[in-house]
PDB file of C-alpha atoms and ligand atoms in Angstrom:
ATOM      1  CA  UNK A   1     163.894 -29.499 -16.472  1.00 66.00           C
ATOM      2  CA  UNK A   2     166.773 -31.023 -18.826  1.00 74.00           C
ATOM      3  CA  UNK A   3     164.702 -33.234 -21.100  1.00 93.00           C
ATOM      4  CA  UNK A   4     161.665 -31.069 -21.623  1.00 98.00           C
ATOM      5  CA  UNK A   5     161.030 -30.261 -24.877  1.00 98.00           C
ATOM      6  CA  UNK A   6     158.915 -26.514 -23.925  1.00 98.00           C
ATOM      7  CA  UNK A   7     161.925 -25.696 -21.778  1.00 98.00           C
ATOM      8  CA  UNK A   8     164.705 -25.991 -24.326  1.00 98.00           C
ATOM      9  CA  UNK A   9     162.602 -24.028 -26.601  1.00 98.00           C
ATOM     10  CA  UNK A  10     162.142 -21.445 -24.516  1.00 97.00           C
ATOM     11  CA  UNK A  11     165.429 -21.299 -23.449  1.00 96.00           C
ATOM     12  CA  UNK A  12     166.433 -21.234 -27.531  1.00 95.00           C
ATOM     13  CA  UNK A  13     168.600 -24.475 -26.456  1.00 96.00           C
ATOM     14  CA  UNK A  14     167.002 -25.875 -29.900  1.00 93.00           C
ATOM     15  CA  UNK A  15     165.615 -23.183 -32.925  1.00 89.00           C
ATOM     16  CA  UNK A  16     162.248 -22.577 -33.491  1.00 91.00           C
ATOM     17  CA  UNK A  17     160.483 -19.877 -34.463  1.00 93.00           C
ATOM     18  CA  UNK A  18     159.939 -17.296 -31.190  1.00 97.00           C
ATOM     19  CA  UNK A  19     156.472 -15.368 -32.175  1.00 98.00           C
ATOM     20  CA  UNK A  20     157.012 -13.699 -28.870  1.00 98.00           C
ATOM     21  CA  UNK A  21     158.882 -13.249 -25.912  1.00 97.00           C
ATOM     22  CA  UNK A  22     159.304 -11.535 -22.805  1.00 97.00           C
ATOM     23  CA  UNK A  23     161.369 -11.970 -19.477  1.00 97.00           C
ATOM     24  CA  UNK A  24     158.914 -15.177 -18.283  1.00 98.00           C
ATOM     25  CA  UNK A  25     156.867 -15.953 -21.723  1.00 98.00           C
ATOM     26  CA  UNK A  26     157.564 -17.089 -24.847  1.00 98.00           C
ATOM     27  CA  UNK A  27     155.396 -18.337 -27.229  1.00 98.00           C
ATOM     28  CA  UNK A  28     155.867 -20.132 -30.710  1.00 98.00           C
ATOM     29  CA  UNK A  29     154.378 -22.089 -33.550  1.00 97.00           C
ATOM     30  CA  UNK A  30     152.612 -25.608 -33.166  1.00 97.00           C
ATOM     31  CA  UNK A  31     154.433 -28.529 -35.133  1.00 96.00           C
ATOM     32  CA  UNK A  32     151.332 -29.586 -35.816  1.00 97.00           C
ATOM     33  CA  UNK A  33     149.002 -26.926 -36.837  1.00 97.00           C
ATOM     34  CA  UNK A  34     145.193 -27.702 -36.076  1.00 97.00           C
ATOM     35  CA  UNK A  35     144.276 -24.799 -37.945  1.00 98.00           C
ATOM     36  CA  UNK A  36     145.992 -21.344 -39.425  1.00 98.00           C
ATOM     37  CA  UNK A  37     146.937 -19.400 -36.965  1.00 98.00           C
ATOM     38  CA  UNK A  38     148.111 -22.580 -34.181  1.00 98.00           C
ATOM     39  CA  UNK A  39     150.559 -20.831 -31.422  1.00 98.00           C
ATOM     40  CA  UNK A  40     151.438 -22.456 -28.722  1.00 98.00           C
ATOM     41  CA  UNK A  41     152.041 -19.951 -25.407  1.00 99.00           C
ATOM     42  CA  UNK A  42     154.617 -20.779 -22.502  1.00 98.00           C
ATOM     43  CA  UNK A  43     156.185 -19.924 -19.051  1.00 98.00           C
ATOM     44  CA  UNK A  44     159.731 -19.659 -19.507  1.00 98.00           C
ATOM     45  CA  UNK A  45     159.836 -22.027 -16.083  1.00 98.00           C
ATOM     46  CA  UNK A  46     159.006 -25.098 -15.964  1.00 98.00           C
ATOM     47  CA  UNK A  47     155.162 -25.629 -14.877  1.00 98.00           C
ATOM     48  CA  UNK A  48     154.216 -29.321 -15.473  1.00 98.00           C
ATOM     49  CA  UNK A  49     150.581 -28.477 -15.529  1.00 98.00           C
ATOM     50  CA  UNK A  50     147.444 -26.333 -14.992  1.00 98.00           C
ATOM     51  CA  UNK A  51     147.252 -28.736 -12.014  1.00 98.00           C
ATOM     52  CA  UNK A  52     150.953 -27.595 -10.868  1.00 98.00           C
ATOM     53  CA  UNK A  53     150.021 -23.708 -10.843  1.00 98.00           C
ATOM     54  CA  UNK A  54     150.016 -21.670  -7.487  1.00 98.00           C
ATOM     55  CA  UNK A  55     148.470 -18.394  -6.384  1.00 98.00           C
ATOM     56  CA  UNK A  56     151.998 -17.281  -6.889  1.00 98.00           C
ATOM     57  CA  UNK A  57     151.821 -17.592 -10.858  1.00 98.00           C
ATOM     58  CA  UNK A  58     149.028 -15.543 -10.863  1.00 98.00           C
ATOM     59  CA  UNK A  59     150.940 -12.339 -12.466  1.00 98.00           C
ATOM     60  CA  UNK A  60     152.665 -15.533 -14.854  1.00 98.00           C
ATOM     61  CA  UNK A  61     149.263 -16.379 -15.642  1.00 98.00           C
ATOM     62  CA  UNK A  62     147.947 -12.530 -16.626  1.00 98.00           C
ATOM     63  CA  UNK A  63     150.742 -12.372 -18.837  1.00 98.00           C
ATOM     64  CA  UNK A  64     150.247 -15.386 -20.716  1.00 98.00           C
ATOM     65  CA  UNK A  65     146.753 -14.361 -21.291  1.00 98.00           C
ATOM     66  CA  UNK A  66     147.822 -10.625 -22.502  1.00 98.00           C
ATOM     67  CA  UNK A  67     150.759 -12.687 -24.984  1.00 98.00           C
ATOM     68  CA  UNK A  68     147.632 -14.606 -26.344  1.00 98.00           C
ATOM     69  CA  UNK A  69     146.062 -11.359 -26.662  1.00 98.00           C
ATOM     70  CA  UNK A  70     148.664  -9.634 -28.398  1.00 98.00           C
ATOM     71  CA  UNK A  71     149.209 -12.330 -30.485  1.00 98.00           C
ATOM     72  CA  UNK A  72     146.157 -12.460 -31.932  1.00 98.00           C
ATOM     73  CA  UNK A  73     146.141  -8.913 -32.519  1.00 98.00           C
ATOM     74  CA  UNK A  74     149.554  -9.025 -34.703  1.00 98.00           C
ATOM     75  CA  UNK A  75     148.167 -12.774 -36.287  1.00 98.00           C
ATOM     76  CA  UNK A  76     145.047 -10.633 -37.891  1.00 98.00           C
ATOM     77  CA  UNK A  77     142.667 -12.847 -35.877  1.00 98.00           C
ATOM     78  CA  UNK A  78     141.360 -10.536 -32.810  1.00 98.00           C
ATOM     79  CA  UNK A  79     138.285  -9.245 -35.056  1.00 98.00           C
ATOM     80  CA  UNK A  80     136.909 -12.113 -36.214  1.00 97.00           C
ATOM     81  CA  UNK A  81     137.620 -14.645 -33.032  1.00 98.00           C
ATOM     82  CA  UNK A  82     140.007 -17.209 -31.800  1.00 98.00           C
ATOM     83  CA  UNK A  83     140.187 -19.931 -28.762  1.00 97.00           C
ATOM     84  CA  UNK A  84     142.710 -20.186 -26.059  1.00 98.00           C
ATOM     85  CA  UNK A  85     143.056 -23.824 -24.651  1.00 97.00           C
ATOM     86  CA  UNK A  86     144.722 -25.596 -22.174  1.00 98.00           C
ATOM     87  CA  UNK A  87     144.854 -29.257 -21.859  1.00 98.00           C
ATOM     88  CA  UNK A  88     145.083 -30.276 -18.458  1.00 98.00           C
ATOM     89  CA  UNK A  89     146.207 -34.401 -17.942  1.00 98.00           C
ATOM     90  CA  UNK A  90     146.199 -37.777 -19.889  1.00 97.00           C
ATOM     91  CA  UNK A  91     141.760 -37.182 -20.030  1.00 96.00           C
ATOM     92  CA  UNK A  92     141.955 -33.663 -20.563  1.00 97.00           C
ATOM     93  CA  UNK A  93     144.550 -34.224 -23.901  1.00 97.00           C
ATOM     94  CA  UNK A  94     147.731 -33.804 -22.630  1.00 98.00           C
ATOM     95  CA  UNK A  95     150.672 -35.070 -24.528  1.00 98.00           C
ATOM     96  CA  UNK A  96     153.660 -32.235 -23.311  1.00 98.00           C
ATOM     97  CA  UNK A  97     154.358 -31.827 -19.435  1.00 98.00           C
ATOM     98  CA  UNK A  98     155.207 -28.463 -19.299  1.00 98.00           C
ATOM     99  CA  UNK A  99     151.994 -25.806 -19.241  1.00 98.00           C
ATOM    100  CA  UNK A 100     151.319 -24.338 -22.212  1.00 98.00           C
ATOM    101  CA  UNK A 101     148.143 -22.689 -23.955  1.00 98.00           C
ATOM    102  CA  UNK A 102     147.002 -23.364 -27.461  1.00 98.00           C
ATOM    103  CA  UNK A 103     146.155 -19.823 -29.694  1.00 98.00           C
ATOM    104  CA  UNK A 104     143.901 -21.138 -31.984  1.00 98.00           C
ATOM    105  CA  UNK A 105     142.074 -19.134 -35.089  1.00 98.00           C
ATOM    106  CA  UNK A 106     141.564 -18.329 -38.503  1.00 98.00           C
ATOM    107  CA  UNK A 107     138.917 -20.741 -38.565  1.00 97.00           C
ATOM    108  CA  UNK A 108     135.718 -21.134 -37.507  1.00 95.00           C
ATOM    109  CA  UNK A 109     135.956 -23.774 -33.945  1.00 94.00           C
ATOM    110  CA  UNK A 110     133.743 -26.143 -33.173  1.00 92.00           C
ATOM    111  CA  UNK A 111     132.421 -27.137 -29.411  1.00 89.00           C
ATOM    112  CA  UNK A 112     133.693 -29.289 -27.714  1.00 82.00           C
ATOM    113  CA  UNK A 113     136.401 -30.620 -29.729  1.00 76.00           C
ATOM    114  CA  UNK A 114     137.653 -29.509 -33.467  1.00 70.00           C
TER     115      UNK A 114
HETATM  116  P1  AMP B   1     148.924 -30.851 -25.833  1.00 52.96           P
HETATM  117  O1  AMP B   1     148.345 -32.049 -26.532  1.00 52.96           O
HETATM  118  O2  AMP B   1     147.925 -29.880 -25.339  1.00 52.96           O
HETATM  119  O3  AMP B   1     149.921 -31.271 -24.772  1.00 52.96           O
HETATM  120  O4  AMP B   1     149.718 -30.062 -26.945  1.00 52.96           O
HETATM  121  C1  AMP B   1     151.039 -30.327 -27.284  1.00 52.96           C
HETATM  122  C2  AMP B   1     151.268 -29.624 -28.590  1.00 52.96           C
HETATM  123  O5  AMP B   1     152.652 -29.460 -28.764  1.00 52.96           O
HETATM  124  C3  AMP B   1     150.759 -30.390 -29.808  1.00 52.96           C
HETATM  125  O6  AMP B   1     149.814 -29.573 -30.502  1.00 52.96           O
HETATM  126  C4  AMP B   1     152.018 -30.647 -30.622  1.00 52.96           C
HETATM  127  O7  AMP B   1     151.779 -30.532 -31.997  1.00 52.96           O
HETATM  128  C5  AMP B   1     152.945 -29.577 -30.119  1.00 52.96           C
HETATM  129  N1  AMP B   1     154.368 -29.856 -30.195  1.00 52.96           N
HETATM  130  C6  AMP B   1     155.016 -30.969 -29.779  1.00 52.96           C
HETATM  131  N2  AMP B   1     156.355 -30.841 -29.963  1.00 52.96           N
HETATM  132  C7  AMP B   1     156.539 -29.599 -30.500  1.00 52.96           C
HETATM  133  C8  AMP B   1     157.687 -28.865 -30.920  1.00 52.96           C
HETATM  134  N3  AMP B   1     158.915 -29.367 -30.837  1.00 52.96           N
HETATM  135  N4  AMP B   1     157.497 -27.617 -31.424  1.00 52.96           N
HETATM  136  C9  AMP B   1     156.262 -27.093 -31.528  1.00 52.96           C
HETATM  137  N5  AMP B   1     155.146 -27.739 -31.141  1.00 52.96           N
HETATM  138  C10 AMP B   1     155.277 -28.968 -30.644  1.00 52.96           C
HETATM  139 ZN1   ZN B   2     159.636 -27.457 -19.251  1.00 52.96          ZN
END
């Protein structure tokens, strides 16, 4: 995907911070941090959405979750708690069309939003 900002970032086509990487993840800090610890978790391929996964992701998918997990191990936020979102869609939040999960702790979260 040639203008996709997750993509290029991924790739390393523009510097940023890699937290993590591995042949099909990479994950890296949120320009906007909504709270401490704010990671944001990728495929290296371009998924446009949770919407846009197939049964054929599904090892993607594990690995994403076990980055997240590792990641919060190594961020000094597995003891005391952490969320993993994904925003699916303009109602669901949205704003970057290529999948990616939110790692956020070091706070306490509310529910549903915050
Ligand atoms: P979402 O609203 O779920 O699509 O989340 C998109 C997230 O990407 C937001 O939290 C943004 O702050 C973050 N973001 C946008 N552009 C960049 C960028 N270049 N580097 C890091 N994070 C970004
Ligand atoms: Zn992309």
């Amino acid at each position: 995907m040639e203008d996709c900002i997750f993509c290029k970032i991924a790739h390393k086509e523009i510097s940023s911070e890699i937290l993590y990487e591995d042949e099909f993840v990479a994950a890296f800090k949120d320009l906007e941090p909504q709270a401490p610890v704010h990671i944001l978790i990728v495929p290296k391929k371009h998924i446009a959405s949770l919407n846009d996964l197939t049964a054929d992701d599904a090892e993607l998918l594990a690995r994403i979750v076990l980055a997240a997990q590792k990641l919060a191990k190594d961020n000094g936020i597995a003891e005391r708690g952490y969320r993993l979102v994904n925003n699916c869609g303009i109602e669901g939040g949205q704003t970057v069309g290529h999948l990616h999960f939110h790692l956020l702790g070091g706070r306490e979260m509310l529910w549903p939003a915050g």
